[in-house]
mmCIF file of C-alpha atoms and ligand atoms in Angstrom:
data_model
loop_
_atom_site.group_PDB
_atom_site.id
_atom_site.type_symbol
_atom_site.label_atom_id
_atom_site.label_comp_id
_atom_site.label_asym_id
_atom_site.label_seq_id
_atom_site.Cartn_x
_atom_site.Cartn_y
_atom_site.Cartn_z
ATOM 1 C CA UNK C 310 -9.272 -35.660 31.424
ATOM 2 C CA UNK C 311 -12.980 -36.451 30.643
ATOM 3 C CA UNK C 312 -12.939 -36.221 26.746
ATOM 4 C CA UNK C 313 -9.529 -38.017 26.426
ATOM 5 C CA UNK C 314 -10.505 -40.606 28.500
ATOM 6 C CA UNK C 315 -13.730 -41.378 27.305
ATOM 7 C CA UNK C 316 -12.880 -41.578 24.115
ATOM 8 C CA UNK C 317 -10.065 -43.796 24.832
ATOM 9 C CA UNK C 318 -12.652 -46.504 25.696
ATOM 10 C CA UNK C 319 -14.742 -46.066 22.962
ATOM 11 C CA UNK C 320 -11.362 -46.104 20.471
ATOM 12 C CA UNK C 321 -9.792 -48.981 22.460
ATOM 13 C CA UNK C 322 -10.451 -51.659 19.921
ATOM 14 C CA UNK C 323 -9.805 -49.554 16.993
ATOM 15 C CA UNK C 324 -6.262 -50.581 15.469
ATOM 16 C CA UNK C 325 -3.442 -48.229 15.338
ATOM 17 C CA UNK C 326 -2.126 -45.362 14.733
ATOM 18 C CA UNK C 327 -4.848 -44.059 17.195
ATOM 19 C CA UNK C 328 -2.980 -46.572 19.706
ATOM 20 C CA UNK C 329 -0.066 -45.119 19.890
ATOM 21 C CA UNK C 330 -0.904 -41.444 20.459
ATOM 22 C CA UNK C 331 -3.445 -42.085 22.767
ATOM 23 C CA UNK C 332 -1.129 -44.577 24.686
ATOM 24 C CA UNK C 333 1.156 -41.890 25.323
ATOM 25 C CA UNK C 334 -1.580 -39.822 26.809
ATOM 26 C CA UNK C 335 -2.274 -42.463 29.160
ATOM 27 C CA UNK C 336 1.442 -43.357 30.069
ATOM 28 C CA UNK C 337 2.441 -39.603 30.800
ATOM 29 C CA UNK C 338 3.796 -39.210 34.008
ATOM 30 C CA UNK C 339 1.597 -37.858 36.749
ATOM 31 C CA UNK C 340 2.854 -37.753 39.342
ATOM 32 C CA UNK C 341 5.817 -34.681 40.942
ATOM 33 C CA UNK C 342 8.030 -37.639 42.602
ATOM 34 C CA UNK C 343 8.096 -40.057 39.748
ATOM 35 C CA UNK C 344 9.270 -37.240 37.162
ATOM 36 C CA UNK C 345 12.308 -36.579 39.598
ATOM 37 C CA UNK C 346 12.910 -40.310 39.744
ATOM 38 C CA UNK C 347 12.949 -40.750 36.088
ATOM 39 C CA UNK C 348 15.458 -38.211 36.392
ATOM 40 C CA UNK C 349 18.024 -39.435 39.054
ATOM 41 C CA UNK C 350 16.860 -35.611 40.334
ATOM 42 C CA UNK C 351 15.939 -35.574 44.387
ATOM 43 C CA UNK C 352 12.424 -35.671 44.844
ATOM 44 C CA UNK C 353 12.356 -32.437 46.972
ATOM 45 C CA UNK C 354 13.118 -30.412 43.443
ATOM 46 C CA UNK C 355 9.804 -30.654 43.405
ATOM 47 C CA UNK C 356 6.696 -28.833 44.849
ATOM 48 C CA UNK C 357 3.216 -31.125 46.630
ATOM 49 C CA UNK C 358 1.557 -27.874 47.053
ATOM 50 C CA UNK C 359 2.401 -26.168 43.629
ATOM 51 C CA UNK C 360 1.803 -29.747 41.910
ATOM 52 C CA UNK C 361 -1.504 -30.149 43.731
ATOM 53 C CA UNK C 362 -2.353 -26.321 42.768
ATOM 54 C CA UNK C 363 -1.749 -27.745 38.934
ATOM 55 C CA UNK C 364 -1.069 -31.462 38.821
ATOM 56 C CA UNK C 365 1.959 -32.919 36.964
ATOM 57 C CA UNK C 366 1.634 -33.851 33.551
ATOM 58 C CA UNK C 367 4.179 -34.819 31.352
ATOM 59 C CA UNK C 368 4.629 -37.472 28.286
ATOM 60 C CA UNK C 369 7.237 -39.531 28.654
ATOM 61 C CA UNK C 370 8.765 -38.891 25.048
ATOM 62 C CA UNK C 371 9.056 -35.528 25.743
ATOM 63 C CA UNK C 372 10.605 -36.411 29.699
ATOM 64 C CA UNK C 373 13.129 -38.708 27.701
ATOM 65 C CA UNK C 374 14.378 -35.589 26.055
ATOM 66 C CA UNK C 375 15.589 -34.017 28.787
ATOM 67 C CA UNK C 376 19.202 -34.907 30.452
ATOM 68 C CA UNK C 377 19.152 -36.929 33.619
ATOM 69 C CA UNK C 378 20.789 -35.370 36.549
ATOM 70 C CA UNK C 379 20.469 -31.541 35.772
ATOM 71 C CA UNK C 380 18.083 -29.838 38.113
ATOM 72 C CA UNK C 381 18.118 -26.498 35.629
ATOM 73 C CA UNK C 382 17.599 -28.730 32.229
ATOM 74 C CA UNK C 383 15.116 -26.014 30.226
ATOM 75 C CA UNK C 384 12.770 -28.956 29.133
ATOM 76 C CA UNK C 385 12.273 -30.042 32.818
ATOM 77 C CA UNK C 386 11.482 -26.159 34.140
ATOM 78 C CA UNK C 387 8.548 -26.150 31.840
ATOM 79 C CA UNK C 388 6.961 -29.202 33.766
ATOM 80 C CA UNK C 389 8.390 -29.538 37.402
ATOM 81 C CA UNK C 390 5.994 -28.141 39.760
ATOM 82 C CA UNK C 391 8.188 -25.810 41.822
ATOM 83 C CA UNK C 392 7.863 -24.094 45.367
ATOM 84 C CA UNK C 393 8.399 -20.813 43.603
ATOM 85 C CA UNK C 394 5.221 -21.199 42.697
ATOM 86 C CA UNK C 395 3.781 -19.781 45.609
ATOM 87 C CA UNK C 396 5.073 -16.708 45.232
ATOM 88 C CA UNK C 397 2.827 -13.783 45.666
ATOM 89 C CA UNK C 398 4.237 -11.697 42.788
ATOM 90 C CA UNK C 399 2.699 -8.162 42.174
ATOM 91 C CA UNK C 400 0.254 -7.881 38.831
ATOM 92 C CA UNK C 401 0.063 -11.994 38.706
ATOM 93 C CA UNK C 402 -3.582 -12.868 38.552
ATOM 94 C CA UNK C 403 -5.238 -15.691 38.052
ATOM 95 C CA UNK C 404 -7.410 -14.149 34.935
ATOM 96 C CA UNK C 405 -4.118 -12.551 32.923
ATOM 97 C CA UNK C 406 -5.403 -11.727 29.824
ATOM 98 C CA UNK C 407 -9.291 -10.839 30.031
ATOM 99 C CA UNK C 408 -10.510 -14.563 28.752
ATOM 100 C CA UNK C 409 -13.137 -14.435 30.618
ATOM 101 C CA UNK C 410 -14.794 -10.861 29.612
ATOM 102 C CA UNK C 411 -14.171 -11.562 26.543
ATOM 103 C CA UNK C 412 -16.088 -14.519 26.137
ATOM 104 C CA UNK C 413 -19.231 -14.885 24.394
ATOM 105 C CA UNK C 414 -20.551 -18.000 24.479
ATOM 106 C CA UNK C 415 -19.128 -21.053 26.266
ATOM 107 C CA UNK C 416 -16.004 -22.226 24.789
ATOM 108 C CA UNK C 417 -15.780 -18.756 21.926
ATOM 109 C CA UNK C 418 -13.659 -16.009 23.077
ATOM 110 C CA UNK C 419 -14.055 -13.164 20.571
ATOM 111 C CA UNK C 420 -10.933 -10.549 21.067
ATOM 112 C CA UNK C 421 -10.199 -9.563 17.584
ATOM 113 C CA UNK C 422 -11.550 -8.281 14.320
ATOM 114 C CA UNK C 423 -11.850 -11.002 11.976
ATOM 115 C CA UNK C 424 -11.147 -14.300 13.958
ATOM 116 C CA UNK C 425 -12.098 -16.312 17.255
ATOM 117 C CA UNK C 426 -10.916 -18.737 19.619
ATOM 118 C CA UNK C 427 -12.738 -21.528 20.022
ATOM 119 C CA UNK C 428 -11.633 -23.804 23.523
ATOM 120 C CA UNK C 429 -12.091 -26.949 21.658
ATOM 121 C CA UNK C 430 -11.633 -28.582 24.857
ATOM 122 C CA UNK C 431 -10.074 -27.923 28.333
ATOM 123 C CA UNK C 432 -7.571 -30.953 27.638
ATOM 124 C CA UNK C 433 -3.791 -30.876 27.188
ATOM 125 C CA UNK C 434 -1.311 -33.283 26.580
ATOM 126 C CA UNK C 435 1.574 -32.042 28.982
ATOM 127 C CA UNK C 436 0.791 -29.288 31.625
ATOM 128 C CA UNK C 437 2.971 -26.273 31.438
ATOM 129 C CA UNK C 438 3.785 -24.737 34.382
ATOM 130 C CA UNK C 439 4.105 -20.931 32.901
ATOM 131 C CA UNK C 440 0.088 -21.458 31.090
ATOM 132 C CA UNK C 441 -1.706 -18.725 31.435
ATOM 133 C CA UNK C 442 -4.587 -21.062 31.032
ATOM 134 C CA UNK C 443 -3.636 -23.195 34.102
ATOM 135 C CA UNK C 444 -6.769 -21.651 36.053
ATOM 136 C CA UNK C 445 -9.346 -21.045 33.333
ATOM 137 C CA UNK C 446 -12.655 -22.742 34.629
ATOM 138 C CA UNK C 447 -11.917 -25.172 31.974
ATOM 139 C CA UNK C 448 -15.419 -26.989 33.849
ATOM 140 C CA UNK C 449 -17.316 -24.461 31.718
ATOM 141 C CA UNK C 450 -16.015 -25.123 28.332
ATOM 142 C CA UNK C 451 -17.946 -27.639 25.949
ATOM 143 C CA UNK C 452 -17.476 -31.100 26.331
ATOM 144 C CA UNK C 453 -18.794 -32.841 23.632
ATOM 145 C CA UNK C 454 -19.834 -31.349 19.926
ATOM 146 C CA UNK C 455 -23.763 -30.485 21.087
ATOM 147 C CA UNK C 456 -22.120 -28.427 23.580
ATOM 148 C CA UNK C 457 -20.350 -26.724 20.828
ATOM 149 C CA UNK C 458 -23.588 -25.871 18.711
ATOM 150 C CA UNK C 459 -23.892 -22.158 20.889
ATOM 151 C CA UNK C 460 -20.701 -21.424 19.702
ATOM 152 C CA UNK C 461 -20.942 -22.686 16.233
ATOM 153 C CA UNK C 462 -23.961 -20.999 15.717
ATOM 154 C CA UNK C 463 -22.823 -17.607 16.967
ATOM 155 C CA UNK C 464 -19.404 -17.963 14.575
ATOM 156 C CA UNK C 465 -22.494 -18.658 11.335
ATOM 157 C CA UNK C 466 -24.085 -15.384 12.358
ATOM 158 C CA UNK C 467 -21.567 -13.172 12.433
ATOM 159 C CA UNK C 468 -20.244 -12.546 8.763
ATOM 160 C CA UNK C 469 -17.009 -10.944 9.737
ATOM 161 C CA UNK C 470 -15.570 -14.247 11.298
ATOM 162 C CA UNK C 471 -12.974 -14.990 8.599
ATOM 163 C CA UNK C 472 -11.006 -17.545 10.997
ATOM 164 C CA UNK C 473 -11.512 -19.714 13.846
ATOM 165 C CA UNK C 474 -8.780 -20.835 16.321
ATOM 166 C CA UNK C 475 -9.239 -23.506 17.575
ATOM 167 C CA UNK C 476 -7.048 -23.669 20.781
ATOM 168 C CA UNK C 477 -8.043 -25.023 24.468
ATOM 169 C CA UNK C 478 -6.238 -26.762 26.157
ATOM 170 C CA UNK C 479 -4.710 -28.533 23.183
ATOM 171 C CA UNK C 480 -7.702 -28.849 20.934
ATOM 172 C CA UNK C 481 -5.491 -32.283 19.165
ATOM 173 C CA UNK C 482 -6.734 -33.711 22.748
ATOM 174 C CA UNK C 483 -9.930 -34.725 21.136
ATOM 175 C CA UNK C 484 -9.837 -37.698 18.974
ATOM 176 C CA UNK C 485 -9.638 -37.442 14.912
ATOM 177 C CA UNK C 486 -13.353 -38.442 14.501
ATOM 178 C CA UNK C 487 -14.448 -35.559 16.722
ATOM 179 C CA UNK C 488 -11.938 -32.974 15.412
ATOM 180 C CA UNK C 489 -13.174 -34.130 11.852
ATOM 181 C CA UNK C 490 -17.049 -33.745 12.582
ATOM 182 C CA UNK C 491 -15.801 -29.700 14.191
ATOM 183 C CA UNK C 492 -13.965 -29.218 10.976
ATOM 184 C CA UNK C 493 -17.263 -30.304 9.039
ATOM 185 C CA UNK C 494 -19.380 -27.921 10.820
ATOM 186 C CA UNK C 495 -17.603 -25.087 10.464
ATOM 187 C CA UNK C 496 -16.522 -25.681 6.657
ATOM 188 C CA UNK C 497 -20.368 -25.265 5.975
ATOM 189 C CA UNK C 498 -19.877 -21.375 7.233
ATOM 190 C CA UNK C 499 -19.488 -19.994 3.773
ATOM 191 C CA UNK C 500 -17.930 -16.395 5.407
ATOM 192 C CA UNK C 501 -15.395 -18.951 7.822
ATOM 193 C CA UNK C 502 -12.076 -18.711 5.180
ATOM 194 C CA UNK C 503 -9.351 -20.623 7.773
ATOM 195 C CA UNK C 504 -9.293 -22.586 10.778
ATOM 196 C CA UNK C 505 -6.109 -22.254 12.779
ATOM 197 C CA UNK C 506 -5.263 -25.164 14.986
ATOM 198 C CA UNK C 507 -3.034 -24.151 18.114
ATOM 199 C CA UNK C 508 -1.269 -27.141 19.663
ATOM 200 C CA UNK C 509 1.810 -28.604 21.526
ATOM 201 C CA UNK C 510 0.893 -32.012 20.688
ATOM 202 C CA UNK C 511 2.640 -32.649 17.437
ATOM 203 C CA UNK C 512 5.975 -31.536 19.856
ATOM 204 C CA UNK C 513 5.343 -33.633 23.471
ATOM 205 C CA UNK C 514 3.767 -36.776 21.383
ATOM 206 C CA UNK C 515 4.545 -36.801 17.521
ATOM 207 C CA UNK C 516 2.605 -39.817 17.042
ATOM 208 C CA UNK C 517 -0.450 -37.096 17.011
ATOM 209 C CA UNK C 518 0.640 -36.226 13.885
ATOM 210 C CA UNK C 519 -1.525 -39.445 12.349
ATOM 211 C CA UNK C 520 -2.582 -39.446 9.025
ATOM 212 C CA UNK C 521 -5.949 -39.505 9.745
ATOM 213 C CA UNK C 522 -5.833 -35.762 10.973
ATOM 214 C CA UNK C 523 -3.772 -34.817 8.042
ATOM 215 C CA UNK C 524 -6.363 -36.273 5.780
ATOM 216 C CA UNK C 525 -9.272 -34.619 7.507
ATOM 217 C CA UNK C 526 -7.333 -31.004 7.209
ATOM 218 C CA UNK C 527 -6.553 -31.161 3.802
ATOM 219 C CA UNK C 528 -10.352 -32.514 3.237
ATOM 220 C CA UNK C 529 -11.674 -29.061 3.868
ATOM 221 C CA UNK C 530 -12.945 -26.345 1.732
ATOM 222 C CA UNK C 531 -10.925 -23.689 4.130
ATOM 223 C CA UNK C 532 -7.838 -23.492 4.640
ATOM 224 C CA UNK C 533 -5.684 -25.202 7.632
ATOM 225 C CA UNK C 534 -2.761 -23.439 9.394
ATOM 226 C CA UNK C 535 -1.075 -25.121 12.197
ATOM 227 C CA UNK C 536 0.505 -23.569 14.959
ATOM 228 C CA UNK C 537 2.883 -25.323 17.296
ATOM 229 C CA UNK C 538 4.626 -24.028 20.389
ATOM 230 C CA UNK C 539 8.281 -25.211 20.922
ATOM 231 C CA UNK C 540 10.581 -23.267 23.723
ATOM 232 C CA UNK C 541 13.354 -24.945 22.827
ATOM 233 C CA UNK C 542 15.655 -26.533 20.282
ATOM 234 C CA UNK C 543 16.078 -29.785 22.327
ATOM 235 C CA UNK C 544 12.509 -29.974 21.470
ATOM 236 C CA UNK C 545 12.495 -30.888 17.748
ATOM 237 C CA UNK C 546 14.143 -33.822 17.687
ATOM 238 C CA UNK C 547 13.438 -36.710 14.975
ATOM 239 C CA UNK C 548 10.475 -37.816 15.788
ATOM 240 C CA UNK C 549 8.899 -34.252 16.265
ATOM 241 C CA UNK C 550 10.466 -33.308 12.807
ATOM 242 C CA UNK C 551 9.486 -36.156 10.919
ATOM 243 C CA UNK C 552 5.828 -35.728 12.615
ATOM 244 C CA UNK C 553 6.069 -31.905 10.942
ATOM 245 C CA UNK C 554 7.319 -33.042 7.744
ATOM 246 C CA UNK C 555 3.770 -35.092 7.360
ATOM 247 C CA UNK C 556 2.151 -31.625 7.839
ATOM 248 C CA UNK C 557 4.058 -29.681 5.475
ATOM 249 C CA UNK C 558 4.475 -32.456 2.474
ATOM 250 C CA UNK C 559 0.410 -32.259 2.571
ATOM 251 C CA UNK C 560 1.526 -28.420 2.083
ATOM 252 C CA UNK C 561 0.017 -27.109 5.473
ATOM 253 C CA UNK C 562 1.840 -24.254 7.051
ATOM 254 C CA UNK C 563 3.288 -24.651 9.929
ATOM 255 C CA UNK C 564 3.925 -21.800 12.705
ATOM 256 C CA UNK C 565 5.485 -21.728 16.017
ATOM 257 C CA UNK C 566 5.397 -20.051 18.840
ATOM 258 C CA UNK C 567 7.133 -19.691 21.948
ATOM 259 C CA UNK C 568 7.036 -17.926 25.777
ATOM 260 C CA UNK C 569 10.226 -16.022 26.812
ATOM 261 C CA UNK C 570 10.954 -18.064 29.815
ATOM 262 C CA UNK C 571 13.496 -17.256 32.258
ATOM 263 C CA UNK C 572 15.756 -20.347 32.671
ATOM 264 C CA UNK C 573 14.660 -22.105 29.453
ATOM 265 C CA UNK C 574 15.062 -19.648 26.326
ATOM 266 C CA UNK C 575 16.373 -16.337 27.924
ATOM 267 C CA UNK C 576 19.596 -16.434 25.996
ATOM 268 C CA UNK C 577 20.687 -15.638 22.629
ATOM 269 C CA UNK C 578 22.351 -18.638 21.777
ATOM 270 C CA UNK C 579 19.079 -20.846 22.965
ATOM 271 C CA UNK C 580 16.485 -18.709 20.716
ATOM 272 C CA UNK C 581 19.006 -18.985 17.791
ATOM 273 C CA UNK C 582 19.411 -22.402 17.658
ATOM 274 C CA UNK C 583 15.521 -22.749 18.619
ATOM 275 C CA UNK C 584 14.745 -20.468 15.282
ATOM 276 C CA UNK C 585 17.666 -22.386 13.182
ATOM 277 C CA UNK C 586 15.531 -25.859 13.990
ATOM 278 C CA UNK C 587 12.686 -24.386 13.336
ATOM 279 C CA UNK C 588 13.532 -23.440 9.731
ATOM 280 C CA UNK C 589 15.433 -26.056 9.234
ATOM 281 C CA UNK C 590 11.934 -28.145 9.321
ATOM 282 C CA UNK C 591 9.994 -26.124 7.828
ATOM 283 C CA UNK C 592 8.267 -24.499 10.404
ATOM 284 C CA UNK C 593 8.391 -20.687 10.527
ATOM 285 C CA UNK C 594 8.768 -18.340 13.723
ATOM 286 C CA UNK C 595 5.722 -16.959 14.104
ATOM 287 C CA UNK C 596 5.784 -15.443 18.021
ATOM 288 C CA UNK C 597 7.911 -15.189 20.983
ATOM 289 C CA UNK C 598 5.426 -14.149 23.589
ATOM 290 C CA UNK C 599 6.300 -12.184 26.988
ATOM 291 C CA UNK C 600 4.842 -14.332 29.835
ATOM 292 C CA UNK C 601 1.180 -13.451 31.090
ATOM 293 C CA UNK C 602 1.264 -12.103 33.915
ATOM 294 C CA UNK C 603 -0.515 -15.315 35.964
ATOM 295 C CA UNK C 604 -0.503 -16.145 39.502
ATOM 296 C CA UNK C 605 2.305 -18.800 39.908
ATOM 297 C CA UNK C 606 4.319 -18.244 37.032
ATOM 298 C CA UNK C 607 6.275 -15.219 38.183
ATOM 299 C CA UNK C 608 9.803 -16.434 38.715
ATOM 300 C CA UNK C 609 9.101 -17.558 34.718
ATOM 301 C CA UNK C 610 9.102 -13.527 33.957
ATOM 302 C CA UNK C 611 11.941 -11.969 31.730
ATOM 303 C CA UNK C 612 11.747 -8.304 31.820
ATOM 304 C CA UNK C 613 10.958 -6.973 28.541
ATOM 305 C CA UNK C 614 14.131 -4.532 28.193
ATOM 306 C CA UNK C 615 16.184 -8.309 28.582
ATOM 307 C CA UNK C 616 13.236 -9.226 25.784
ATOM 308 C CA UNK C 617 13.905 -6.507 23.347
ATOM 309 C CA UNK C 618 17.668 -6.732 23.853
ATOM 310 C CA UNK C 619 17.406 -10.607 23.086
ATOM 311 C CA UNK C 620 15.333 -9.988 19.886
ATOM 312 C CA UNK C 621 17.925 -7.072 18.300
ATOM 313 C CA UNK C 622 20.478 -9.887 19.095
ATOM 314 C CA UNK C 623 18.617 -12.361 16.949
ATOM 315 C CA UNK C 624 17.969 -10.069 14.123
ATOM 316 C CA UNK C 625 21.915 -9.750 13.771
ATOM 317 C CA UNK C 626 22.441 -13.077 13.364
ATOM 318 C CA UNK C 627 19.500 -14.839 11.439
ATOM 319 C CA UNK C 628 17.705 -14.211 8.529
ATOM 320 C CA UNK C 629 15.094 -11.894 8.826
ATOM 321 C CA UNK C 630 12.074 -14.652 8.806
ATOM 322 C CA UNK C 631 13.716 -16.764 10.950
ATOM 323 C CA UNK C 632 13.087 -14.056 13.829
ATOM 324 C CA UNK C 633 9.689 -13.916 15.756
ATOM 325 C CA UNK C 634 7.704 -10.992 16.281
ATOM 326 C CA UNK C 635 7.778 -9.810 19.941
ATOM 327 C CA UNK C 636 4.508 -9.884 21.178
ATOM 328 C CA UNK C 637 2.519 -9.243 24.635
ATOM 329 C CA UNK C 638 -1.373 -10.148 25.059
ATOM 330 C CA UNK C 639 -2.623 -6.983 26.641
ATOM 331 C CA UNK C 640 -6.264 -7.167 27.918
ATOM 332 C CA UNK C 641 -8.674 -4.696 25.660
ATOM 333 C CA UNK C 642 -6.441 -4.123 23.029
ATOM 334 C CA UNK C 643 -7.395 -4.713 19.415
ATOM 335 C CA UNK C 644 -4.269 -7.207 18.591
ATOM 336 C CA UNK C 645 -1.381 -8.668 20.370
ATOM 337 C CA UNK C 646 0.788 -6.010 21.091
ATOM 338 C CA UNK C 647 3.721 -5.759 19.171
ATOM 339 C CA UNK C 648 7.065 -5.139 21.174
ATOM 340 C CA UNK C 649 9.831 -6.006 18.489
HETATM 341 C C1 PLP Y 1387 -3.810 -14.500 20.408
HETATM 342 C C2 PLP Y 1387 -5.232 -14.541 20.117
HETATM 343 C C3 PLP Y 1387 -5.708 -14.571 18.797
HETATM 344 C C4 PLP Y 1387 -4.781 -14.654 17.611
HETATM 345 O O1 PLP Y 1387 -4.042 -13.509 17.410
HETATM 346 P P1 PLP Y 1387 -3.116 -13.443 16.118
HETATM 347 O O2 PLP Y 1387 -2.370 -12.180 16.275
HETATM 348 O O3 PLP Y 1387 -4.013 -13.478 14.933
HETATM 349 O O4 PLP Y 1387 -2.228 -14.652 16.141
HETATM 350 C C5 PLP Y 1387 -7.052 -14.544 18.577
HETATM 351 N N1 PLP Y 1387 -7.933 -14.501 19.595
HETATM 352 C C6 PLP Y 1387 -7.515 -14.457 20.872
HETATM 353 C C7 PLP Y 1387 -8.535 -14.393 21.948
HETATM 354 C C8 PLP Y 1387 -6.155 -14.491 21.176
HETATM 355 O O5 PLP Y 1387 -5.762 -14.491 22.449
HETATM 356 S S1 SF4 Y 1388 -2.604 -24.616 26.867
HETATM 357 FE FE1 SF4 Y 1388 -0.600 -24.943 25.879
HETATM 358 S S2 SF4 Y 1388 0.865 -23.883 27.228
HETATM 359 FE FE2 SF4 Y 1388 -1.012 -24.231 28.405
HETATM 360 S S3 SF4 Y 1388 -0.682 -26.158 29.493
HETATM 361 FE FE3 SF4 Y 1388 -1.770 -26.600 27.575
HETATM 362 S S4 SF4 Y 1388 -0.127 -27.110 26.134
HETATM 363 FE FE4 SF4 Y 1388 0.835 -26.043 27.835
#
């Protein structure tokens, strides 16, 4: 929590909107036993050990979206620490994807041709219990933007860097005046063409969405694409639309992606209605990723015939660009791999 907290003090007597979003940061809910309470759910739903493996963090916006009582609700799964956890699951590993061979410099990983992933900061704003990321020695990325020069400078000296990612953690962690002075840096890299920003914090706190950060995206010489990650409809409510609607009247395109999680999307009618709210505000299906393979998150896994089988359902009964591509992150290949 060091950058989020830090620069809460040092934004503390600025006036609002930075208030609001950063107050929700700070009121999340920590802790395994209080979510359950908030819930009217038993405490023993939950997990010490898993929750002390990955600690509990969830925003209370997004907790007040999910229906009291029910154990299974697909918004609660994504956050409740759970003794399945410990599971010693065949091919789960705590590095899933390769992250760390294929990182340069701190903070760059540099996988495929023409863009690279830059771990703005090891911060998120609700802790999902599927991340692949949820053991990345997040101690080692940069913390503040001298720490980022390395990287920066390695992105100016290779010419075939059309795009940087900025990802994380949720890289809309850091404050607007930080994510503004990044933005700067890298819009003086004549060969850098678009900076992607890939974040769940426009979905678990809205109030991100401030026009501050709008301003300083469409203030740039390149070009800003947003990426959310949503896993299900219940997610988009108001708020979260009207947060996205910000984004897309300053004509910045707006993608989503999403995990195939058993329990929480794994059925037809709950990626169909997930894709239907989606492009119903705007936001196109860009993904549907099949779970990393990470220690913890097995009893998350769908197989992928279930996958593929889910996917020729959706294509019979939405438009063809309301259906994600099928994807799986396979370490050493030259793309995401492409499933359906
Ligand atoms: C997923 C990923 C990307 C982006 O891939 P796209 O197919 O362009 O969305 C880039 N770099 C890394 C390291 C990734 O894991
Ligand atoms: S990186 Fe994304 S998926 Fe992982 S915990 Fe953070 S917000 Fe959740």
């Amino acid at each position: 929590m060091a950058i989020v907290a830090s620069d809460l003090s040092s934004v503390r007597a600025t006036p609002s909107p930075y208030l609001s979003w950063q107050a929700a940061v700070k009121s999340a809910i920590r802790d395994a036993g209080e979510l359950c309470r908030e819930l009217k759910l038993p405490p023993e739903l939950a997990s010490r050990s898993a929750a002390d493996s990955f600690r509990v963090f969830a925003p209370r916006g997004f907790v007040a979206k999910m229906v009291p009582g029910d154990p299974a609700d697909p918004l609660l799964l994504q956050v409740l620490p759970r003794a399945d956890e410990a599971e010693q699951a065949d091919g789960f590993v705590r590095d899933a994807v390769g992250d760390l061979d294929a990182t340069r410099v701190p903070g760059l990983i540099h996988k495929y041709h023409g863009r690279v992933l830059l771990i703005a900061t090891g911060v998120c704003a609700v802790h999902c219990r599927y991340c692949f990321r949820r053991h990345f020695p997040y101690e080692d990325a940069p913390k503040s933007l001298a720490a980022w020069r390395p990287a920066i400078e390695t992105i100016a000296r290779d010419k075939s860097v059309e795009e940087v990612i900025l990802s994380g953690g949720d890289p809309l962690s850091l404050v607007d005046h930080l994510l503004e002075r990044l933005f700067e840096e890298l819009d003086r890299i004549s060969h850098v063409k678009r900076v992607r920003i890939h974040t769940r914090l426009p979905i678990v706190i809205p109030e991100r969405v401030t026009d501050e950060f709008v301003r300083c995206l469409t203030a740039m010489r390149i070009a800003p694409i947003v990426v959310v990650h949503a896993n299900h409809a219940r997610e988009l409510a108001e708020d979260v639309s009207t947060a996205l609607a910000k984004l897309r009247q300053a004509g910045i395109p707006i993608l989503n992606q999403t995990v195939l999680l058993r329990g929480v999307n794994d059925q037809v009618d709950s990626l169909v209605d997930l894709s239907r709210a989606l492009v119903n505000v705007g936001v196109m299906p860009y993904y549907l990723h099949q779970l990393d393979r990470v220690a913890g998150a097995s009893h998350f896994e769908v197989p992928v015939a279930r996958g593929l089988e889910l996917v020729e359902q959706l294509r019979s009964k939405l438009p063809g660009y309301a259906v994600p591509r099928y994807v799986q992150e396979v370490a050493g290949e030259s793309g995401k791999r492409i499933l359906a």
